[in-house]
Short mmCIF file of N, CA, C and O in Angstrom, two decimals:
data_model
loop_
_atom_site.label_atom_id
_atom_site.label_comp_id
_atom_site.label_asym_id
_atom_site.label_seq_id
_atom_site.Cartn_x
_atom_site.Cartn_y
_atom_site.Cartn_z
N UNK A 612 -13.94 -9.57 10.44
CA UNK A 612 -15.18 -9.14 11.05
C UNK A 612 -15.87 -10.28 11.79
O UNK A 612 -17.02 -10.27 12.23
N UNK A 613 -14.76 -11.49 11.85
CA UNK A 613 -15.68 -12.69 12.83
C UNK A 613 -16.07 -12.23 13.99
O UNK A 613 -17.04 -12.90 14.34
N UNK A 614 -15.80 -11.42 14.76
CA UNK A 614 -15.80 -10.93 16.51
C UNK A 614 -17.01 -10.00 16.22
O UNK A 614 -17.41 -9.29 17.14
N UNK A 615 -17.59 -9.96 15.07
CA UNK A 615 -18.83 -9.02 15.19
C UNK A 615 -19.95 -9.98 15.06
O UNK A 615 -20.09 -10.63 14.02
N UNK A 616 -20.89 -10.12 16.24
CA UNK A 616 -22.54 -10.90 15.43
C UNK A 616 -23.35 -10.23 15.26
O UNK A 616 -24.01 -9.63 16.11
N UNK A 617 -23.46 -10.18 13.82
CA UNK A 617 -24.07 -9.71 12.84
C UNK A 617 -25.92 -9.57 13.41
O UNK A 617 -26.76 -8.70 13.19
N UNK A 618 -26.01 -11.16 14.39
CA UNK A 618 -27.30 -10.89 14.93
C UNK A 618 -28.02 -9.70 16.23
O UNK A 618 -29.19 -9.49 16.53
N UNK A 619 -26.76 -9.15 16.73
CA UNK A 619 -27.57 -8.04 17.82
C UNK A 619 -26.83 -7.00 16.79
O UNK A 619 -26.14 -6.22 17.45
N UNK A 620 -26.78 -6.81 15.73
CA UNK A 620 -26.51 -5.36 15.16
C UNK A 620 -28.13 -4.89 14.26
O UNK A 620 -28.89 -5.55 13.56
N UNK A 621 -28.13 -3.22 14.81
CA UNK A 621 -29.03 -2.73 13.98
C UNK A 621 -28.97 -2.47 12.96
O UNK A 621 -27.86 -2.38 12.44
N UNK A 622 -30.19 -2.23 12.19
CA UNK A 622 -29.91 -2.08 10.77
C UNK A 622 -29.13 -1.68 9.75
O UNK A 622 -28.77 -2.19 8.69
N UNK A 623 -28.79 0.13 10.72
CA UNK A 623 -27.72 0.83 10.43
C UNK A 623 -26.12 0.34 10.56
O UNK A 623 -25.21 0.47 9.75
N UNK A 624 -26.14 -0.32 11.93
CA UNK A 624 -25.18 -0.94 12.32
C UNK A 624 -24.25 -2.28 11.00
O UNK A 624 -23.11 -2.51 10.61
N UNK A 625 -25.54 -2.78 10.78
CA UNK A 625 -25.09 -3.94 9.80
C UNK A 625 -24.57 -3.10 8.25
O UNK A 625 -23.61 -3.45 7.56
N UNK A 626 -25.30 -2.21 8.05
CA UNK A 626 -24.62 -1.10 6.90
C UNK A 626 -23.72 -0.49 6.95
O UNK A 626 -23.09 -0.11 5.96
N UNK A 627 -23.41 -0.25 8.13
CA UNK A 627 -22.15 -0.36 8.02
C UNK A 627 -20.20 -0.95 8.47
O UNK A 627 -19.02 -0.62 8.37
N UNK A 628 -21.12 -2.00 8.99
CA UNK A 628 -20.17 -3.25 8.83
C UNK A 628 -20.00 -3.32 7.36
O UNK A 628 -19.01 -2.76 6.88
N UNK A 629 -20.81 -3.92 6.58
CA UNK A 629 -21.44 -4.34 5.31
C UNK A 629 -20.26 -3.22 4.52
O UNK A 629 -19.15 -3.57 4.14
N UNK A 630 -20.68 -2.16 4.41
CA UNK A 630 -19.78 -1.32 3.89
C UNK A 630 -18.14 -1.10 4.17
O UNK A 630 -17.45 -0.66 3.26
N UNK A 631 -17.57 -1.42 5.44
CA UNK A 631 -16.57 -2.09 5.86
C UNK A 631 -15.96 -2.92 4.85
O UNK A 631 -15.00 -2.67 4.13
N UNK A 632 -16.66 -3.92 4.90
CA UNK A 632 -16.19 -5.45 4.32
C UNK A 632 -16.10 -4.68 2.95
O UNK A 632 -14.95 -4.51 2.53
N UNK A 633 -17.20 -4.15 2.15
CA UNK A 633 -16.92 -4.03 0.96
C UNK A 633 -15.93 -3.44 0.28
O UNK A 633 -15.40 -3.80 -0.77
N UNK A 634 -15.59 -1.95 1.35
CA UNK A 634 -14.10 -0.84 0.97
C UNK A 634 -12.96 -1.52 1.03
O UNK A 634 -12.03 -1.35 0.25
N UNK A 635 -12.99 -2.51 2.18
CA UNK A 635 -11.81 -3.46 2.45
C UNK A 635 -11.37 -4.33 1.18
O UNK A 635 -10.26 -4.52 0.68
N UNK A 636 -12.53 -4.75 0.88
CA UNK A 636 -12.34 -5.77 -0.36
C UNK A 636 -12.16 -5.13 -1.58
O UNK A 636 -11.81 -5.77 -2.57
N UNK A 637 -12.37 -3.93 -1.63
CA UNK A 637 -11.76 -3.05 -2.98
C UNK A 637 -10.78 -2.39 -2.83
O UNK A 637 -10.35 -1.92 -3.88
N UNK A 638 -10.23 -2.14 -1.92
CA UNK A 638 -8.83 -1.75 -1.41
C UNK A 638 -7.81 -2.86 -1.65
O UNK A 638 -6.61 -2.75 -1.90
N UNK A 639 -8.42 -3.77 -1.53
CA UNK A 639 -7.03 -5.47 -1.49
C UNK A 639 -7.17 -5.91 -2.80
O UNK A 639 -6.29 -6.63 -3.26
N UNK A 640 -8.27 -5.56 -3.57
CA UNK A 640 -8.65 -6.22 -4.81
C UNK A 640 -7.24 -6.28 -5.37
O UNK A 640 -6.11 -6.19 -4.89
N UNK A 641 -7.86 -6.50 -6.84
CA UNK A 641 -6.95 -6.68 -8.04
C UNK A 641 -7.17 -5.82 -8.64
O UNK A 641 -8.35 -5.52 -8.49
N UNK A 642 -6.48 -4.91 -9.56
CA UNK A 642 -6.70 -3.78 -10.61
C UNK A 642 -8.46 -3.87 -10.95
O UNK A 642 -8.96 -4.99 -11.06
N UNK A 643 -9.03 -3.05 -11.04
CA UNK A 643 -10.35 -3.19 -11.88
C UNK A 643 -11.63 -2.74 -11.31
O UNK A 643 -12.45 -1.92 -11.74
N UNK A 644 -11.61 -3.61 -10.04
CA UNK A 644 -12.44 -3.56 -9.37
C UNK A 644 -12.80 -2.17 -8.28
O UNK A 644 -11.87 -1.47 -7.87
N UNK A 645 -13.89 -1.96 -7.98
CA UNK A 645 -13.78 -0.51 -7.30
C UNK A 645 -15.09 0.21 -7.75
O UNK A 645 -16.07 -0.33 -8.27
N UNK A 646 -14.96 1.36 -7.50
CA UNK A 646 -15.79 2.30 -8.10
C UNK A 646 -16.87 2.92 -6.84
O UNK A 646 -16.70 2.84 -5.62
N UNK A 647 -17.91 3.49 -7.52
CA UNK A 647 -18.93 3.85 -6.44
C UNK A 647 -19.05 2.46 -6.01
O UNK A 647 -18.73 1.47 -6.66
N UNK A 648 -19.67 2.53 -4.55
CA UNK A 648 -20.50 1.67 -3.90
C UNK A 648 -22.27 1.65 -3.94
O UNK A 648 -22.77 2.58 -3.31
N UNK A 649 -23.04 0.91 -4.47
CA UNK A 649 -24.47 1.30 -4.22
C UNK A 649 -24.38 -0.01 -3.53
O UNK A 649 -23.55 -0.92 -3.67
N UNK A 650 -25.58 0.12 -2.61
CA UNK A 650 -25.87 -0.85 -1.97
C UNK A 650 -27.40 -1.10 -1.40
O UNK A 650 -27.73 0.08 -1.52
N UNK A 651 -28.25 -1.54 -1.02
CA UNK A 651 -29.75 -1.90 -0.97
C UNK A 651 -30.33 -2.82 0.62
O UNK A 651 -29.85 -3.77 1.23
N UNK A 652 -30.88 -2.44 0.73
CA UNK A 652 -31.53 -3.82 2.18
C UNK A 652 -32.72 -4.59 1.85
O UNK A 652 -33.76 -3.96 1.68
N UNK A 653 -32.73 -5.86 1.73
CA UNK A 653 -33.92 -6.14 1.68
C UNK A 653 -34.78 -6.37 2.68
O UNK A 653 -34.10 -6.80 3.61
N UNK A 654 -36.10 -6.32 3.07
CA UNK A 654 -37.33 -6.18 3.83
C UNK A 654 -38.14 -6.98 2.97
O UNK A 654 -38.16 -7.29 1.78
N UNK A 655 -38.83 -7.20 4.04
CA UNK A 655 -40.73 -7.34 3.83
C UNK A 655 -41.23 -6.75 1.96
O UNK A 655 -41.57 -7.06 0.82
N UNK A 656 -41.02 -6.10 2.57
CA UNK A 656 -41.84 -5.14 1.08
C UNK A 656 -40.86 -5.12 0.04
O UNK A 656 -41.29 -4.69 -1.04
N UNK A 657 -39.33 -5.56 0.08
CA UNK A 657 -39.23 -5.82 -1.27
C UNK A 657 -37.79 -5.05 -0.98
O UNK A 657 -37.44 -4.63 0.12
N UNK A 658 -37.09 -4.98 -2.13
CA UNK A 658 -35.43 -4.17 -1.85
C UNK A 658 -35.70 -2.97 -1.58
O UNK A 658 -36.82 -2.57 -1.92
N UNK A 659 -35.05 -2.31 -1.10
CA UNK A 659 -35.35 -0.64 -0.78
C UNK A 659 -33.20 -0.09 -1.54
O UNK A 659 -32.07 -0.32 -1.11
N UNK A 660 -33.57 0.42 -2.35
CA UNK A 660 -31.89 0.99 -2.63
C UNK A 660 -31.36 2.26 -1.34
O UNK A 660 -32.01 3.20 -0.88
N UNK A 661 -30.11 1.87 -1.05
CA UNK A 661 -29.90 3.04 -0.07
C UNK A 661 -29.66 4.38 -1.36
O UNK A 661 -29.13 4.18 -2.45
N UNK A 662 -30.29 5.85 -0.81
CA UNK A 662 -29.76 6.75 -1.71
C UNK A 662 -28.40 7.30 -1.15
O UNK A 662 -27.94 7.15 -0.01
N UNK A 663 -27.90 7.94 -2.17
CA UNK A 663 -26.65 8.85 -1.94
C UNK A 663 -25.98 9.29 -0.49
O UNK A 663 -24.95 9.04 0.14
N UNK A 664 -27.36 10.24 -0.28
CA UNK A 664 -26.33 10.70 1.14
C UNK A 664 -26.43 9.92 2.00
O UNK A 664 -25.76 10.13 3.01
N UNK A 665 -27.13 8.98 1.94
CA UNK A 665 -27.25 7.68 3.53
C UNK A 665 -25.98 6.87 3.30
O UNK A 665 -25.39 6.36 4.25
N UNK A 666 -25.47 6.73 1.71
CA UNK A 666 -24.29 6.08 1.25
C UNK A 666 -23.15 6.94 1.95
O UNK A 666 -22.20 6.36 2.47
N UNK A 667 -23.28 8.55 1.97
CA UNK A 667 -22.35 9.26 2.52
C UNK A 667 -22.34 9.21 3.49
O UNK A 667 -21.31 8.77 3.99
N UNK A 668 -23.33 9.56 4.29
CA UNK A 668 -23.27 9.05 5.92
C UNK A 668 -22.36 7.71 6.10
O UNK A 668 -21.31 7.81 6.74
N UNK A 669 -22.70 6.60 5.61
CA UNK A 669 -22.05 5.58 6.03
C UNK A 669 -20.28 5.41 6.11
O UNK A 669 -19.53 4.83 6.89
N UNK A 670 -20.02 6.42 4.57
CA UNK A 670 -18.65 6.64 4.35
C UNK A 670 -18.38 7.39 5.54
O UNK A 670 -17.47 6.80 6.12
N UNK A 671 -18.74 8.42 6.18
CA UNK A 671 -18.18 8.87 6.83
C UNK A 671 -17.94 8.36 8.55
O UNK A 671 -17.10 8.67 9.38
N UNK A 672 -18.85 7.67 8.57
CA UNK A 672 -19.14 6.47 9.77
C UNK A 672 -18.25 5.64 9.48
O UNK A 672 -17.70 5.24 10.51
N UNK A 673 -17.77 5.08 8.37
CA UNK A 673 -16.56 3.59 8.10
C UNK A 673 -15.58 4.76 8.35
O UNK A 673 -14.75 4.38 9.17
N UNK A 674 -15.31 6.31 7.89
CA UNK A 674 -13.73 6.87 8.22
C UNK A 674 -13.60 7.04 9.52
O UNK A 674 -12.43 6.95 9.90
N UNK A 675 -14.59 7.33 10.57
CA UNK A 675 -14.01 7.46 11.80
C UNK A 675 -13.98 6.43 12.61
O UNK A 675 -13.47 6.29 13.72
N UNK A 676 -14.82 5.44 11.68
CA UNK A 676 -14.11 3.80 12.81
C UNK A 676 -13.21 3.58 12.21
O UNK A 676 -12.74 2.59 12.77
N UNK A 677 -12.27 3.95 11.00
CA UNK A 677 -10.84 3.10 10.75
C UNK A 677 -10.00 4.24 11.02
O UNK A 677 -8.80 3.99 11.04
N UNK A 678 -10.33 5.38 11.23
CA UNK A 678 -9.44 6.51 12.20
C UNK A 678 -9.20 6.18 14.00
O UNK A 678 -8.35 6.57 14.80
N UNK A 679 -10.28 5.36 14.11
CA UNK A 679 -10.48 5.27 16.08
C UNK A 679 -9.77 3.81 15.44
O UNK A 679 -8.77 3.55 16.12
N UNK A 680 -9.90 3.11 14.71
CA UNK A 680 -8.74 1.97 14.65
C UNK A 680 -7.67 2.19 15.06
O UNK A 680 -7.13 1.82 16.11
N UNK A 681 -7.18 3.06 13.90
CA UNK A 681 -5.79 3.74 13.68
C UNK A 681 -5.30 4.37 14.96
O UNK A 681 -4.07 4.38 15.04
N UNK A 682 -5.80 4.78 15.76
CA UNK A 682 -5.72 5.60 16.92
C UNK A 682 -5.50 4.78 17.88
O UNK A 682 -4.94 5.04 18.95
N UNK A 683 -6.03 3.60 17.47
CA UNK A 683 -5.93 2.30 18.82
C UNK A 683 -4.61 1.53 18.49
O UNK A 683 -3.75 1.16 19.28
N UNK A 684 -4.65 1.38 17.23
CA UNK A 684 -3.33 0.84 16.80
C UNK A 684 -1.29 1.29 17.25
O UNK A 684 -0.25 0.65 17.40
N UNK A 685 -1.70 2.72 17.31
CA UNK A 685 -0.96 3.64 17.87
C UNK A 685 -0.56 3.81 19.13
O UNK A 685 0.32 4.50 19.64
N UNK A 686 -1.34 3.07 19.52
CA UNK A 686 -1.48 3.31 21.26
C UNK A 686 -1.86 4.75 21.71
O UNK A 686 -1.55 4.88 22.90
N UNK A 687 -2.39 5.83 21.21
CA UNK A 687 -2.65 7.03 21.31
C UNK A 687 -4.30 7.37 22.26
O UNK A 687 -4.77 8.49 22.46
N UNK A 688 -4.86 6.10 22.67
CA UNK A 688 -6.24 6.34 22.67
C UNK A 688 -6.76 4.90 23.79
O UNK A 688 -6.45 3.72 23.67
N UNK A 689 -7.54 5.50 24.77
CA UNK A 689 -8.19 4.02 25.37
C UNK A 689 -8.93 3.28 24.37
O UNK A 689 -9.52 3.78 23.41
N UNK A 690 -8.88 2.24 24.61
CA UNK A 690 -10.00 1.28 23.78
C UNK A 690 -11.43 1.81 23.75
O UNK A 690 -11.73 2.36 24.81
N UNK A 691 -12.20 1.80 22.99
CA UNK A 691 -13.76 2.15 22.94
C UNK A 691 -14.41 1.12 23.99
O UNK A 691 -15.54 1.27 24.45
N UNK A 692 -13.58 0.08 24.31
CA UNK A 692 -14.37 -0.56 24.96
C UNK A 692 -14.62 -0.35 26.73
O UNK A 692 -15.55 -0.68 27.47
N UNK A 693 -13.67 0.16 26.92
CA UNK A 693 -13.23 1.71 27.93
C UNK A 693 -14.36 2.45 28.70
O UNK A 693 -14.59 2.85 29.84
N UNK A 694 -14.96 2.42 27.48
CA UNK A 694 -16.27 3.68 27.75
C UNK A 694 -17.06 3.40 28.33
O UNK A 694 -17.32 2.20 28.33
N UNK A 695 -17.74 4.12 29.00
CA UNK A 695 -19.35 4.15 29.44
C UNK A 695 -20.04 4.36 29.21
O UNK A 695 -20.94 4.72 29.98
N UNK A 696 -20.16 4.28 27.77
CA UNK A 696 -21.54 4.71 27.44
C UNK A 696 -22.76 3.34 27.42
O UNK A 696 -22.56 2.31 28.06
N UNK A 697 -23.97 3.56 26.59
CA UNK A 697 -24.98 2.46 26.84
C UNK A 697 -24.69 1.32 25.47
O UNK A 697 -25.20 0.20 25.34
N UNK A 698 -23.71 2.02 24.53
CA UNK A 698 -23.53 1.49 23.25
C UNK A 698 -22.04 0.71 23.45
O UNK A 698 -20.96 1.25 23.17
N UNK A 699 -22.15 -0.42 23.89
CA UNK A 699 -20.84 -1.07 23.91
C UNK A 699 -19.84 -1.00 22.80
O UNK A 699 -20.20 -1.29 21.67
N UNK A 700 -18.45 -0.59 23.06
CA UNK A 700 -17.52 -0.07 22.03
C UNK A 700 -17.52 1.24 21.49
O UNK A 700 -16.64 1.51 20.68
N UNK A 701 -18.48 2.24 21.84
CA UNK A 701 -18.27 3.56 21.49
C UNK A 701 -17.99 4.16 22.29
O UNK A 701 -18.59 4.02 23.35
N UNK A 702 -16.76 5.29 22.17
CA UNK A 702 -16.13 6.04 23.20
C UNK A 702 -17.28 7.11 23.34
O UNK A 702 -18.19 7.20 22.51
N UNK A 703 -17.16 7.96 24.53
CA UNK A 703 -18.29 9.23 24.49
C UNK A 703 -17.95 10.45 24.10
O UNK A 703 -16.78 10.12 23.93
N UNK A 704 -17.95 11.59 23.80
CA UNK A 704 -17.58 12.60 22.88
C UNK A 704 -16.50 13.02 24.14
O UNK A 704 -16.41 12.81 25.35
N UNK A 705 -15.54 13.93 22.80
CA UNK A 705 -14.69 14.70 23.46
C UNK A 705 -13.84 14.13 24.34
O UNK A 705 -13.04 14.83 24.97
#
């Protein structure tokens, strides 16, 4: 994840990098390790815990960037970087 700076990503954005790194690292682990993911941001005002479905949202945001991986890997797909949209690296629907 070196080619990502962490400093022009939004909040959301960094959650789910963040969540990235973490599935990755429980996928390669060693026996044991794993389980749910909880995870939290801290702010100003103190930790805020992410709840459940924002956790799901994110899961489902990390499966279709390691599906548009997979898709790039394949050669099946232009690069996201391709696109035109205003969000550098995201392809546009359809």
């Amino acid at each position: 994840m070196r080619y990502i700076d962490s400093s022009m990503l939004t909040l959301e954005q960094a959650k789910v990098v963040t969540l990235k790194v973490l599935r990755d690292a429980i996928e390669t682990s060693v026996e044991g390790i794993g389980g749910r993911v909880q995870m939290g941001t801290v702010q100003k005002s103190g930790l805020q815990v992410i709840d459940e479905a924002d956790i799901r949202v994110l899961h489902d945001t990390v499966d279709l960037w390691e599906a548009q991986c997979a898709e790039l890997l394949l050669g099946n797909t232009e690069p996201p970087s391709a696109s035109n949209t205003a969000d550098r690296g995201v392809r546009p629907p359809g």
